[in-house]
PDB file of C-alpha atoms and ligand atoms in Angstrom:
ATOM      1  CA  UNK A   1     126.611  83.506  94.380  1.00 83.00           C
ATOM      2  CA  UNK A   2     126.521  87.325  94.917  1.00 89.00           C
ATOM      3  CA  UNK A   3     126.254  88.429  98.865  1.00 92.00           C
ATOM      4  CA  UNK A   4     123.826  91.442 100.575  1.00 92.00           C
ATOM      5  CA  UNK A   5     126.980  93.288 100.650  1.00 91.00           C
ATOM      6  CA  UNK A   6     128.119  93.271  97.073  1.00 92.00           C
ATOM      7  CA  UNK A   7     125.157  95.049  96.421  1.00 93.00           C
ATOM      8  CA  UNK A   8     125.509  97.712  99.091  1.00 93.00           C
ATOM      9  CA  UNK A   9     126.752 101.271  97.654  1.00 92.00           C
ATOM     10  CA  UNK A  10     127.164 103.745 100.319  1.00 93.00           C
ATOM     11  CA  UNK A  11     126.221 103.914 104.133  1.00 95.00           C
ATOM     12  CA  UNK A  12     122.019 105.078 104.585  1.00 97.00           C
ATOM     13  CA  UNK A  13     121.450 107.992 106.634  1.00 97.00           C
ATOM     14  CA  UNK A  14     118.085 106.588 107.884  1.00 98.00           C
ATOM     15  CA  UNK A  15     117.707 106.876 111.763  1.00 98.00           C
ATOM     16  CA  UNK A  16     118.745 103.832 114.034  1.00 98.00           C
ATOM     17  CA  UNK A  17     116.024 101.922 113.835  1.00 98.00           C
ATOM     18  CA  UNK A  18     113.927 102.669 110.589  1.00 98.00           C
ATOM     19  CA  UNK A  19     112.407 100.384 108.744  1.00 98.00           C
ATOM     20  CA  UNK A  20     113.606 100.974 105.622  1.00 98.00           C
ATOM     21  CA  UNK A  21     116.872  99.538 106.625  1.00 98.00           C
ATOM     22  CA  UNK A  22     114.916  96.053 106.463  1.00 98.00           C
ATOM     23  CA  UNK A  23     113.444  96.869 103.103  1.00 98.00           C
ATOM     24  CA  UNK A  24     117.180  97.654 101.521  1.00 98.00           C
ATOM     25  CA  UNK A  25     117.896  94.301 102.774  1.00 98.00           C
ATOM     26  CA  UNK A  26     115.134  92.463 101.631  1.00 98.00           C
ATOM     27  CA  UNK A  27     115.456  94.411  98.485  1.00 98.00           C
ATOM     28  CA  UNK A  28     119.002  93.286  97.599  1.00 98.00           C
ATOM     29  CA  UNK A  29     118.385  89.549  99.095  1.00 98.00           C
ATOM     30  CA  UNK A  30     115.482  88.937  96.254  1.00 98.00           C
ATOM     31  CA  UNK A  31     117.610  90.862  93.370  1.00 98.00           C
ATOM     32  CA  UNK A  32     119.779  88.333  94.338  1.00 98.00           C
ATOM     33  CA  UNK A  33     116.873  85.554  94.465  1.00 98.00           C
ATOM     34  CA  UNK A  34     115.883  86.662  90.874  1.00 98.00           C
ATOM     35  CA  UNK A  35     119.632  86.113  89.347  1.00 97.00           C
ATOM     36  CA  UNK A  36     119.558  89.898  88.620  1.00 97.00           C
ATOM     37  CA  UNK A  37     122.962  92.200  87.236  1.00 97.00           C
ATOM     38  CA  UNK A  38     123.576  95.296  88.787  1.00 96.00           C
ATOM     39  CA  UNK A  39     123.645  96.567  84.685  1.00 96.00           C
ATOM     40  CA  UNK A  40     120.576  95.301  83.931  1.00 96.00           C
ATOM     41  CA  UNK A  41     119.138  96.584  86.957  1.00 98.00           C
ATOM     42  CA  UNK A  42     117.444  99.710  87.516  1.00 98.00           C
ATOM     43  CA  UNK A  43     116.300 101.152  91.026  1.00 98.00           C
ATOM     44  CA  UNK A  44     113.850 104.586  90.739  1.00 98.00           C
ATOM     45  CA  UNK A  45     112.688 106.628  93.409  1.00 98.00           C
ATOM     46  CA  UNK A  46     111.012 109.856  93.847  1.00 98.00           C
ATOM     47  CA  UNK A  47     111.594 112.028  96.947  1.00 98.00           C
ATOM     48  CA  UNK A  48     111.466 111.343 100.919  1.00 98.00           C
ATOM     49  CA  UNK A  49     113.233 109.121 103.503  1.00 98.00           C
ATOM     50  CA  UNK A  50     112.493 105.886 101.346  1.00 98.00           C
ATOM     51  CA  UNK A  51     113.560 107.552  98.288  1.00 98.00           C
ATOM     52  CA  UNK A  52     117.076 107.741  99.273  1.00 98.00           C
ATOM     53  CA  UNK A  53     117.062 104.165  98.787  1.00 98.00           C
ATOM     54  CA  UNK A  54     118.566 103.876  95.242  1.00 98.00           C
ATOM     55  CA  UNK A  55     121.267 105.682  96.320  1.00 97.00           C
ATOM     56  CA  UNK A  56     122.312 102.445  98.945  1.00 98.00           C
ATOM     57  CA  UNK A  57     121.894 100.055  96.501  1.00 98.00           C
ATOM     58  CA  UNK A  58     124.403  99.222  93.907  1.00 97.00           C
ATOM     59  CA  UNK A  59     122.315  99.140  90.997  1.00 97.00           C
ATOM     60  CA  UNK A  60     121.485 101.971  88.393  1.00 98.00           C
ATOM     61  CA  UNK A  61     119.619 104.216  90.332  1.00 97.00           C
ATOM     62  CA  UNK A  62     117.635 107.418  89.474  1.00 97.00           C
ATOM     63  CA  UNK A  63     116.751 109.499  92.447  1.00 97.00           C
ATOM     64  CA  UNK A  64     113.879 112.067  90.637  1.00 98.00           C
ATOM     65  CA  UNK A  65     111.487 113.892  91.890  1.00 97.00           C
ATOM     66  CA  UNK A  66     108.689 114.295  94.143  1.00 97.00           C
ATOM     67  CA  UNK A  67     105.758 111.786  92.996  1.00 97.00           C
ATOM     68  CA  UNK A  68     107.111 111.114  90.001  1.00 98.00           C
ATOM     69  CA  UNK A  69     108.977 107.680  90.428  1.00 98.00           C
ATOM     70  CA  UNK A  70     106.396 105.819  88.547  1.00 98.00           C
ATOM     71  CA  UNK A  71     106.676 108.037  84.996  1.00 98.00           C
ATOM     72  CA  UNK A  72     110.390 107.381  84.817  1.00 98.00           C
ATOM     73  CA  UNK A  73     110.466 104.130  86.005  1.00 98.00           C
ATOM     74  CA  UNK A  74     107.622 102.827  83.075  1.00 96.00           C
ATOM     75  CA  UNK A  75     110.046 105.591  81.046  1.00 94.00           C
ATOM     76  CA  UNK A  76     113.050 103.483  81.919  1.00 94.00           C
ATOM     77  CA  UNK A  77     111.100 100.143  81.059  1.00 94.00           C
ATOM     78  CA  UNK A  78     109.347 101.082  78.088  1.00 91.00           C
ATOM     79  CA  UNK A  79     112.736 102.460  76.352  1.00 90.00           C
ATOM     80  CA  UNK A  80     114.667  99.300  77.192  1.00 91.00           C
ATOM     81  CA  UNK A  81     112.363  96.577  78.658  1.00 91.00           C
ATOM     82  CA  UNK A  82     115.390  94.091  78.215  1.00 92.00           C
ATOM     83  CA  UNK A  83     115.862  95.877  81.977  1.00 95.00           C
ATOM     84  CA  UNK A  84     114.470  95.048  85.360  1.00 98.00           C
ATOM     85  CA  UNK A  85     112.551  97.779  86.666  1.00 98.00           C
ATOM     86  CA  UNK A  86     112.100  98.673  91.000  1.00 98.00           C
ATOM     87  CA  UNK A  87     110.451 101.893  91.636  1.00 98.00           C
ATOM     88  CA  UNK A  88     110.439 102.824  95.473  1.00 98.00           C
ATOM     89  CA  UNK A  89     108.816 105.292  97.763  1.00 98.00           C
ATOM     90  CA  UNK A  90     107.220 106.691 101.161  1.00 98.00           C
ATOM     91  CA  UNK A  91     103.208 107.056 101.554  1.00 98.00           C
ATOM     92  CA  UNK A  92     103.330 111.416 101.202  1.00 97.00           C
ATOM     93  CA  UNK A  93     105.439 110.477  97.559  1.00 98.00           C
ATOM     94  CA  UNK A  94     103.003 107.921  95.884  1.00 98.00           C
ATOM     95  CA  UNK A  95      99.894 108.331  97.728  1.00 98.00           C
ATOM     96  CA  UNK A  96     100.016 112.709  97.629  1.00 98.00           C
ATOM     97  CA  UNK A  97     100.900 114.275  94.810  1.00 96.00           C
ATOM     98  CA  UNK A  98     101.978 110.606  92.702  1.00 97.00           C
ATOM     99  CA  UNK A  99      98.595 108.945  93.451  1.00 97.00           C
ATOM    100  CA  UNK A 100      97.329 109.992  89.512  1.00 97.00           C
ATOM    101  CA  UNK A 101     100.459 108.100  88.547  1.00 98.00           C
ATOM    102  CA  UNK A 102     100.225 105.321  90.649  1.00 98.00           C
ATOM    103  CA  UNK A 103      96.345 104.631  89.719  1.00 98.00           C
ATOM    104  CA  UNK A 104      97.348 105.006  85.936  1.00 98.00           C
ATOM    105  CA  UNK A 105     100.523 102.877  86.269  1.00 98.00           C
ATOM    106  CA  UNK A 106      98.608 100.120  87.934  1.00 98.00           C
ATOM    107  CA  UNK A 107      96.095  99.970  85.197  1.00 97.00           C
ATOM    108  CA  UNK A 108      98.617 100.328  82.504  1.00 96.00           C
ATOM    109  CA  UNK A 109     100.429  97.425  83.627  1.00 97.00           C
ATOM    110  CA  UNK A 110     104.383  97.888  82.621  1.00 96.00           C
ATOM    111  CA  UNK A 111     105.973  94.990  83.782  1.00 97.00           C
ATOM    112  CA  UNK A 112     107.676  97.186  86.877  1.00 98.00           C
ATOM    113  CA  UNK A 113     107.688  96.567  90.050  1.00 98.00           C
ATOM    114  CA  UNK A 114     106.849  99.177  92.813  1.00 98.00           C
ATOM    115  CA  UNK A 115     107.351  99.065  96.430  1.00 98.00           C
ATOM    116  CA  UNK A 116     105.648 101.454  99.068  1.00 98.00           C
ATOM    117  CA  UNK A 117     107.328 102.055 101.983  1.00 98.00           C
ATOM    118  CA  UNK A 118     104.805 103.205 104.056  1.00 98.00           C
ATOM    119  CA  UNK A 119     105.264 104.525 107.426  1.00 98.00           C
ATOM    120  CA  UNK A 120     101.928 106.767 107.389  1.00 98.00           C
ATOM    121  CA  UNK A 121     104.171 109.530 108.446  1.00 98.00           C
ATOM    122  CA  UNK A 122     106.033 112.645 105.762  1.00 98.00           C
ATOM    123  CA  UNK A 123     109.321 112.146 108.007  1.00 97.00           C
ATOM    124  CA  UNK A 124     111.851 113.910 105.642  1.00 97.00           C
ATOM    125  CA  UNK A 125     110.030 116.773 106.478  1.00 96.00           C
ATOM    126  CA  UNK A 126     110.388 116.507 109.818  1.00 96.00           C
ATOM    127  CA  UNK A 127     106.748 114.673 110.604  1.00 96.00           C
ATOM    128  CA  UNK A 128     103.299 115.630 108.837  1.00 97.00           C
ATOM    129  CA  UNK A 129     100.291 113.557 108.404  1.00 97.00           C
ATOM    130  CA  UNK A 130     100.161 111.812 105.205  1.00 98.00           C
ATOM    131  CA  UNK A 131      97.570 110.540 103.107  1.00 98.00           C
ATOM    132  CA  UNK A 132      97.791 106.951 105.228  1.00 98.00           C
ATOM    133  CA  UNK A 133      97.893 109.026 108.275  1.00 98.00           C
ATOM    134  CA  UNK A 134      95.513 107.687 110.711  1.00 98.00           C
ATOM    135  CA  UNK A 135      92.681 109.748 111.732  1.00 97.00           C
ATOM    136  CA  UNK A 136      93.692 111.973 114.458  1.00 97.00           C
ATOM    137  CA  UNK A 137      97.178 111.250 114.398  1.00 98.00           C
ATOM    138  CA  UNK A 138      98.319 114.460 116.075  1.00 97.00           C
ATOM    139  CA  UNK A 139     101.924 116.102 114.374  1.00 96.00           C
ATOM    140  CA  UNK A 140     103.412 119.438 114.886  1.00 94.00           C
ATOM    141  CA  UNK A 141     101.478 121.079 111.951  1.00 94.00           C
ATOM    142  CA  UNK A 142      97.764 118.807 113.052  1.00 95.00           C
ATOM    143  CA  UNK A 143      97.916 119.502 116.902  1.00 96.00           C
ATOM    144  CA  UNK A 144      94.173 118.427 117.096  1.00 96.00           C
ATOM    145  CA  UNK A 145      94.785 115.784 115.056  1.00 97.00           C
ATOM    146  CA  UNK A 146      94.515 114.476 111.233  1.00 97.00           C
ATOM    147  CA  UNK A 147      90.813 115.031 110.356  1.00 96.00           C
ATOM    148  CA  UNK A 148      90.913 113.037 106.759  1.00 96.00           C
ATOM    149  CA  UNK A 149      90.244 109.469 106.453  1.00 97.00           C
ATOM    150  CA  UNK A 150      92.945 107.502 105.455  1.00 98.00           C
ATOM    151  CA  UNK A 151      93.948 106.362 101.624  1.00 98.00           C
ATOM    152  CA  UNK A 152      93.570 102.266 101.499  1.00 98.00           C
ATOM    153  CA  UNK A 153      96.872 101.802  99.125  1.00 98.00           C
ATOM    154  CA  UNK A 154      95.910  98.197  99.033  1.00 98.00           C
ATOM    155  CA  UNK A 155      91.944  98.647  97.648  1.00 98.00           C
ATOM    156  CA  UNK A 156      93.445 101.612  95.479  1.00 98.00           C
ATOM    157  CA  UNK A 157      95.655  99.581  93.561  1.00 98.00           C
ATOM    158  CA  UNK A 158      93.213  96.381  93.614  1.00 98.00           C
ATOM    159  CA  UNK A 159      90.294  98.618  92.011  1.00 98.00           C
ATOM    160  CA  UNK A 160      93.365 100.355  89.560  1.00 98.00           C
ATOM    161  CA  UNK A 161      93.649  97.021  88.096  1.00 98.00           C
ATOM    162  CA  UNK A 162      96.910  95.878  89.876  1.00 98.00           C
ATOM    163  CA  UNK A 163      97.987  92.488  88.397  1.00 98.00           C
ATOM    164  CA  UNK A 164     100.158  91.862  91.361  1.00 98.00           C
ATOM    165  CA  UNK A 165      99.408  93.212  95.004  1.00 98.00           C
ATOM    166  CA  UNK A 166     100.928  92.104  98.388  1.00 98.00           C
ATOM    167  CA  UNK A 167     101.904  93.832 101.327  1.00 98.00           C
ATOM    168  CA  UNK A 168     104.798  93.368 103.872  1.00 98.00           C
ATOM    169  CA  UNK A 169     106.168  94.246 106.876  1.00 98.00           C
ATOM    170  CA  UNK A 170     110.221  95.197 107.527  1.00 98.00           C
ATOM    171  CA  UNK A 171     110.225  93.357 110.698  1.00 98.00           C
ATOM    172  CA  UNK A 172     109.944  89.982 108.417  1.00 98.00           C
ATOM    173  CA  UNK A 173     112.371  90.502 106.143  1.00 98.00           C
ATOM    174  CA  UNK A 174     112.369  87.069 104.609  1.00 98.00           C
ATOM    175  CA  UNK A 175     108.742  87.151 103.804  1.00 98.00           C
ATOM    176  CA  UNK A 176     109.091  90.491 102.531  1.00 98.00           C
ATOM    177  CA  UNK A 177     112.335  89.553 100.362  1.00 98.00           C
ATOM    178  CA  UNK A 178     110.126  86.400  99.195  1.00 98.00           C
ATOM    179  CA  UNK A 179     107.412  88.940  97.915  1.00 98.00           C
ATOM    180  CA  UNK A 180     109.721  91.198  96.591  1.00 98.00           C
ATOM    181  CA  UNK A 181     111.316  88.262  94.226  1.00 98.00           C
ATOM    182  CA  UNK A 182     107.752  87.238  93.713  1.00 98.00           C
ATOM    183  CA  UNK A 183     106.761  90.783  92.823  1.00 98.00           C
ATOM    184  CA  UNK A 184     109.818  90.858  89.987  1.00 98.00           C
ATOM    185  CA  UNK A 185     109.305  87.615  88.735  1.00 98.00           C
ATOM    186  CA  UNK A 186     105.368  88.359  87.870  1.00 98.00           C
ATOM    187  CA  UNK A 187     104.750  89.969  84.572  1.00 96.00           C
ATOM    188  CA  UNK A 188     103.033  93.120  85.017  1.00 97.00           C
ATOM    189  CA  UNK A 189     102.517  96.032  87.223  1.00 98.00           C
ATOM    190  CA  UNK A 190     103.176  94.350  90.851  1.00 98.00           C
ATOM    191  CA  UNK A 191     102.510  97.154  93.901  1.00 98.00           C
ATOM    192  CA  UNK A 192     103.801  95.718  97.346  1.00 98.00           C
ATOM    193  CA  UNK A 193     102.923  97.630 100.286  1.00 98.00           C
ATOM    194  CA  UNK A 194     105.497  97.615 103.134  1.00 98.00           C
ATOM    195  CA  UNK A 195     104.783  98.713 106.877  1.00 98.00           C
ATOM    196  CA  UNK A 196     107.885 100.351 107.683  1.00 98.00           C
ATOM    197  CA  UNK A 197     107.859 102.330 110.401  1.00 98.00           C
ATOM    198  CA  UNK A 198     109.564 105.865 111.089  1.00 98.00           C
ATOM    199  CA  UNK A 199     111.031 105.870 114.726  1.00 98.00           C
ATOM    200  CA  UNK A 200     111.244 109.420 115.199  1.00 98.00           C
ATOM    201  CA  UNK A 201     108.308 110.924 113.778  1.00 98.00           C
ATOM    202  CA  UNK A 202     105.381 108.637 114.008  1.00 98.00           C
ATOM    203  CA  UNK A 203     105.016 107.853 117.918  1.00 97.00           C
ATOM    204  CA  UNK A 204     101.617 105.723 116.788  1.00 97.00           C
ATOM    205  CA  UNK A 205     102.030 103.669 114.862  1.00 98.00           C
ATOM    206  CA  UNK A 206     105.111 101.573 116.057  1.00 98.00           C
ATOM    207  CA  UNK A 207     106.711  98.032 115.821  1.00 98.00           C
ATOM    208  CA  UNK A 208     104.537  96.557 118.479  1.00 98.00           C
ATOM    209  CA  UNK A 209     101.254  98.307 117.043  1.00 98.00           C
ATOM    210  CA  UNK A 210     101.965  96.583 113.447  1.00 98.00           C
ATOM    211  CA  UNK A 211     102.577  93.102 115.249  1.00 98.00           C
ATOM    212  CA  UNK A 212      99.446  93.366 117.254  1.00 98.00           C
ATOM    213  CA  UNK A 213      97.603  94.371 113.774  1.00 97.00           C
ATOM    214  CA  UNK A 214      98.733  92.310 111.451  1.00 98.00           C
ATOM    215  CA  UNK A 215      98.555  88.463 110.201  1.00 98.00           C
ATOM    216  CA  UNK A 216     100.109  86.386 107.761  1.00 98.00           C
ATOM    217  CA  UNK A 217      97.505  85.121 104.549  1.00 98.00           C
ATOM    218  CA  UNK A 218      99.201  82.239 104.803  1.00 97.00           C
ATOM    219  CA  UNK A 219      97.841  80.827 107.927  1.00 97.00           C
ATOM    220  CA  UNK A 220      94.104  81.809 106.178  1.00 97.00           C
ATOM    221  CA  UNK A 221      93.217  77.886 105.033  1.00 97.00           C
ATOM    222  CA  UNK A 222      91.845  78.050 101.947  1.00 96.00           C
ATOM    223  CA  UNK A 223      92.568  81.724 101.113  1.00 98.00           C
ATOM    224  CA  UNK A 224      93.254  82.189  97.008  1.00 98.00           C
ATOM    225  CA  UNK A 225      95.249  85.045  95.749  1.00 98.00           C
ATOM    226  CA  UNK A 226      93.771  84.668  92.441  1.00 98.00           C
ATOM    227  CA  UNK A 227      90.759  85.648  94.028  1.00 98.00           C
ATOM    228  CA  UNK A 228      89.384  89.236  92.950  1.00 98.00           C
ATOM    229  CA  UNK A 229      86.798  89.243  95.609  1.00 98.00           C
ATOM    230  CA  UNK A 230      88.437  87.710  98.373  1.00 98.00           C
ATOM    231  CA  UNK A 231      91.422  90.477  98.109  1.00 98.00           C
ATOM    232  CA  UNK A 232      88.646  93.206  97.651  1.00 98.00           C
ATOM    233  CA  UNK A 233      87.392  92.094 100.988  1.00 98.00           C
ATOM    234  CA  UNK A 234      90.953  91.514 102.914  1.00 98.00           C
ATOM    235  CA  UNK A 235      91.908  94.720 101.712  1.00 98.00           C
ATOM    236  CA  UNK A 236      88.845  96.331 103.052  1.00 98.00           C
ATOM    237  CA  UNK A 237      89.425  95.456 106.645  1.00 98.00           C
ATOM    238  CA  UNK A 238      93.449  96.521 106.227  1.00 98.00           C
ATOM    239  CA  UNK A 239      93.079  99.267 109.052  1.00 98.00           C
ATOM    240  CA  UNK A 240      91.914  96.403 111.550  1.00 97.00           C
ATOM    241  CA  UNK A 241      94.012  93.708 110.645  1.00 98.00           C
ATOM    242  CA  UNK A 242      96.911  94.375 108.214  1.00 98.00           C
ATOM    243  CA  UNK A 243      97.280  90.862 105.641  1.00 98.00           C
ATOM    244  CA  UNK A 244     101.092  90.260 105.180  1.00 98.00           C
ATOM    245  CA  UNK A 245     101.690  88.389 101.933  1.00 98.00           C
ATOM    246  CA  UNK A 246      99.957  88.287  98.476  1.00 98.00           C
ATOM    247  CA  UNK A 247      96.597  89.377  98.656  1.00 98.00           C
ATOM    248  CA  UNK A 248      96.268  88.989  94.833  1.00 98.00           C
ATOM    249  CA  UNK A 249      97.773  87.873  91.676  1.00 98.00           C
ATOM    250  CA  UNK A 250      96.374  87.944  88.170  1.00 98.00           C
ATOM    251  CA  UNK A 251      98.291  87.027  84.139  1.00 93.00           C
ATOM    252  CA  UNK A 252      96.988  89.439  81.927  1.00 91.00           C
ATOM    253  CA  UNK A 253      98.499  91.245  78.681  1.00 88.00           C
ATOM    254  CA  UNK A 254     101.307  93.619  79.912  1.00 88.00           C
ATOM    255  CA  UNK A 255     102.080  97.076  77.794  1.00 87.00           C
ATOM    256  CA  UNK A 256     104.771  96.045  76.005  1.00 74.00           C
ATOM    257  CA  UNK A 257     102.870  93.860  74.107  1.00 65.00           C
ATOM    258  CA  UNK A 258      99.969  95.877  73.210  1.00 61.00           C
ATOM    259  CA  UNK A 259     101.173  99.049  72.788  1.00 63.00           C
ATOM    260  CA  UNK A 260     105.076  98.950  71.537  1.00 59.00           C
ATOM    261  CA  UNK A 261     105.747  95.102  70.428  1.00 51.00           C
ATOM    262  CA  UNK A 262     105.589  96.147  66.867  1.00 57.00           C
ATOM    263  CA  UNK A 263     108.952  98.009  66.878  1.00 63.00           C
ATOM    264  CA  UNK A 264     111.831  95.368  65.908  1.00 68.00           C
ATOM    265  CA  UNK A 265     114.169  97.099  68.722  1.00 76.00           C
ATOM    266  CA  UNK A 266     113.861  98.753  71.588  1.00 80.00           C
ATOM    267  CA  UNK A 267     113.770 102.286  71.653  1.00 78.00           C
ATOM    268  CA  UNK A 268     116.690 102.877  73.815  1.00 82.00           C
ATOM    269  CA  UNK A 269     119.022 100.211  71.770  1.00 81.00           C
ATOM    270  CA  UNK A 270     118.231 102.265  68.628  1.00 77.00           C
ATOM    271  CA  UNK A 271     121.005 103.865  66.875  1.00 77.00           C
ATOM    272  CA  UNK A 272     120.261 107.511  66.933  1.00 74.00           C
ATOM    273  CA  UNK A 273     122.973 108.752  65.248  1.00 80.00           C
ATOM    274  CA  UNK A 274     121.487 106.773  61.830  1.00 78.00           C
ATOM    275  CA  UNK A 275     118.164 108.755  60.817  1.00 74.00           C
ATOM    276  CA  UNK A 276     117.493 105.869  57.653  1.00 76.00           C
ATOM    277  CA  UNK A 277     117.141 103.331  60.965  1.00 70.00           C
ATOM    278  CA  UNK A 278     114.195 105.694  61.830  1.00 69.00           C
ATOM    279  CA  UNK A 279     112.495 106.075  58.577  1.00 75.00           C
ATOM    280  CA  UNK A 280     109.872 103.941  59.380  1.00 70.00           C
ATOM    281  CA  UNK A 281     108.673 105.891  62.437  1.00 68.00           C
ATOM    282  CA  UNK A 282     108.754 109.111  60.352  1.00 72.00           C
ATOM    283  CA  UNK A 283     106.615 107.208  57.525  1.00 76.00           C
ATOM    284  CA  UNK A 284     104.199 106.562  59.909  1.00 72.00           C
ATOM    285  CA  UNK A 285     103.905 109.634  61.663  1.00 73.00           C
ATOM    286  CA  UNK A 286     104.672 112.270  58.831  1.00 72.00           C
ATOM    287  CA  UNK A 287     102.005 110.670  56.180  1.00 64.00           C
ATOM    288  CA  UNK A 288     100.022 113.437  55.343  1.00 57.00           C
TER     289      UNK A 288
HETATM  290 FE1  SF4 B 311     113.335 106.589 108.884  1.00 83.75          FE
HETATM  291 FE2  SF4 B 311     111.686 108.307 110.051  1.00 83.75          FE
HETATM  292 FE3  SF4 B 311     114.292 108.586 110.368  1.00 83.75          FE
HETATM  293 FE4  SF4 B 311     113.147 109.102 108.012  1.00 83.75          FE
HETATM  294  S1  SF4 B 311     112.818 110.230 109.933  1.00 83.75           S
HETATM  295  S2  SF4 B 311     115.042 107.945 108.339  1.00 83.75           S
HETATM  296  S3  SF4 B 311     111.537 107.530 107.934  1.00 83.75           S
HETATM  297  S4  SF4 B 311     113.052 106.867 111.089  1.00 83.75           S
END
């Protein structure tokens, strides 16, 4: 049985303190859970504190760039979906300029699973308001305070047509490693969002403001995560109470299946050195 530590690569530069510590941890504890190889494996991240994390993880790992973890990651999966797909990121990378890609990943469903860490905060740059910034959150660049309302990740990707959505927290990091395994195993587009809090730039909301805020579905009696309308309605009330757990969960065709099922092999195990293996693709796309 593989240990946390056999899958740690380098030492993180994160602050003393930052959540995203927890979420590398939880991370490797449910690739573990799952019975996952490093080389089959495949960790993608776009830019920001959280997107270092691929880097820490001794996985494959593609560090790109800014809001575009989700194109290469359903790249990755769609070339070889014999792989197990993570994409990772802050708030300012998937909710900014990657929110197009995360609505149209969510309703595309590639069997990939993407984790948020959101600490409401951009903190590689030294501490801006983000799009889950909470109105008048006051930074160095909004002294009177963010004006916007804030982005509901959770509603966003429940009304994108997420199959899988859950949200943790890194101060429970076996709950949020059970989600994590949870959000691998399901087939389809899974989107967990994790509180994980920046220490040095985000002053408001902190460890003890989370705790105070949030709850655990689980202690809800009765509450069904196959329920569309009961998640619409948790998710609604996420800036007064945050729900840690599965909110929802849905089986429905993934895109593999409907879109690129009818090639015998996947594209990335082709042999591209042998045109003839590729006739048929030119057949059907050189016709006229
Ligand atoms: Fe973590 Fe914030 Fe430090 Fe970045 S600046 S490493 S998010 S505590």
């Amino acid at each position: 049985m593989p240990k946390i530590n056999d899958f740690a690569h380098s030492k993180p530069t994160w602050c003393p303190g930052c959540g995203h510590f927890a979420v590398l941890n939880a991370l490797s504890r449910a690739i573990i859970e799952c019975g996952l190889k490093k080389e089959e494996t495949v960790c993608v991240s776009g830019i920001g504190c959280s997107s270092k994390l691929p880097e820490y993880l001794d996985t494959y790992g593609l560090h790109t760039i800014h809001g575009r973890s989700l194109p290469h990651a359903q790249g990755v999966k769609l070339a070889n979906p014999a792989l197990t797909v993570i994409s990772v990121g802050g708030d300012g990378d998937g909710f900014a300029i990657g929110c197009g890609h995360f609505i149209h990943a969510a309703r595309r469903n590639v069997d990939i699973t993407y984790i948020l860490m959101n600490n409401q905060v951009y903190s590689l740059t030294k501490g801006q308001t983000s799009p889950t910034s909470d109105r008048g959150f006051i930074t160095k660049t909004s002294p009177e305070g963010a004006q916007e309302a804030p982005v509901n990740v959770l509603l966003t990707a429940l009304t994108a047509g997420a199959t899988f959505v859950g949200c943790g927290f890194s101060s429970d990091v076996a709950g949020l490693s059970s989600l994590i395994a949870a959000g691998i195993k399901h087939r389809g587009f899974s989107f967990i969002n994790v509180i994980s809090p920046c220490v040095t730039f985000n002053k408001l909301n902190t460890y003890d403001s989370y705790k105070k805020q949030s709850y655990k579905l689980s202690d809800i009696a009765g509450y069904d995560p196959h329920s569309y309308e009961k998640a619409i309605e948790t998710a609604a009330g996420y800036f007064e109470k945050k729900p840690l757990g599965l909110l929802f969960k849905t089986e429905t065709s993934i895109f593999k299946e409907t879109h690129i099922s009818e090639h015998p092999i996947a594209p990335a195990m082709q042999d591209i050195f042998n045109p003839q293996k590729h006739s048929h693709l030119m057949q059907k796309y050189l016709r006229r």
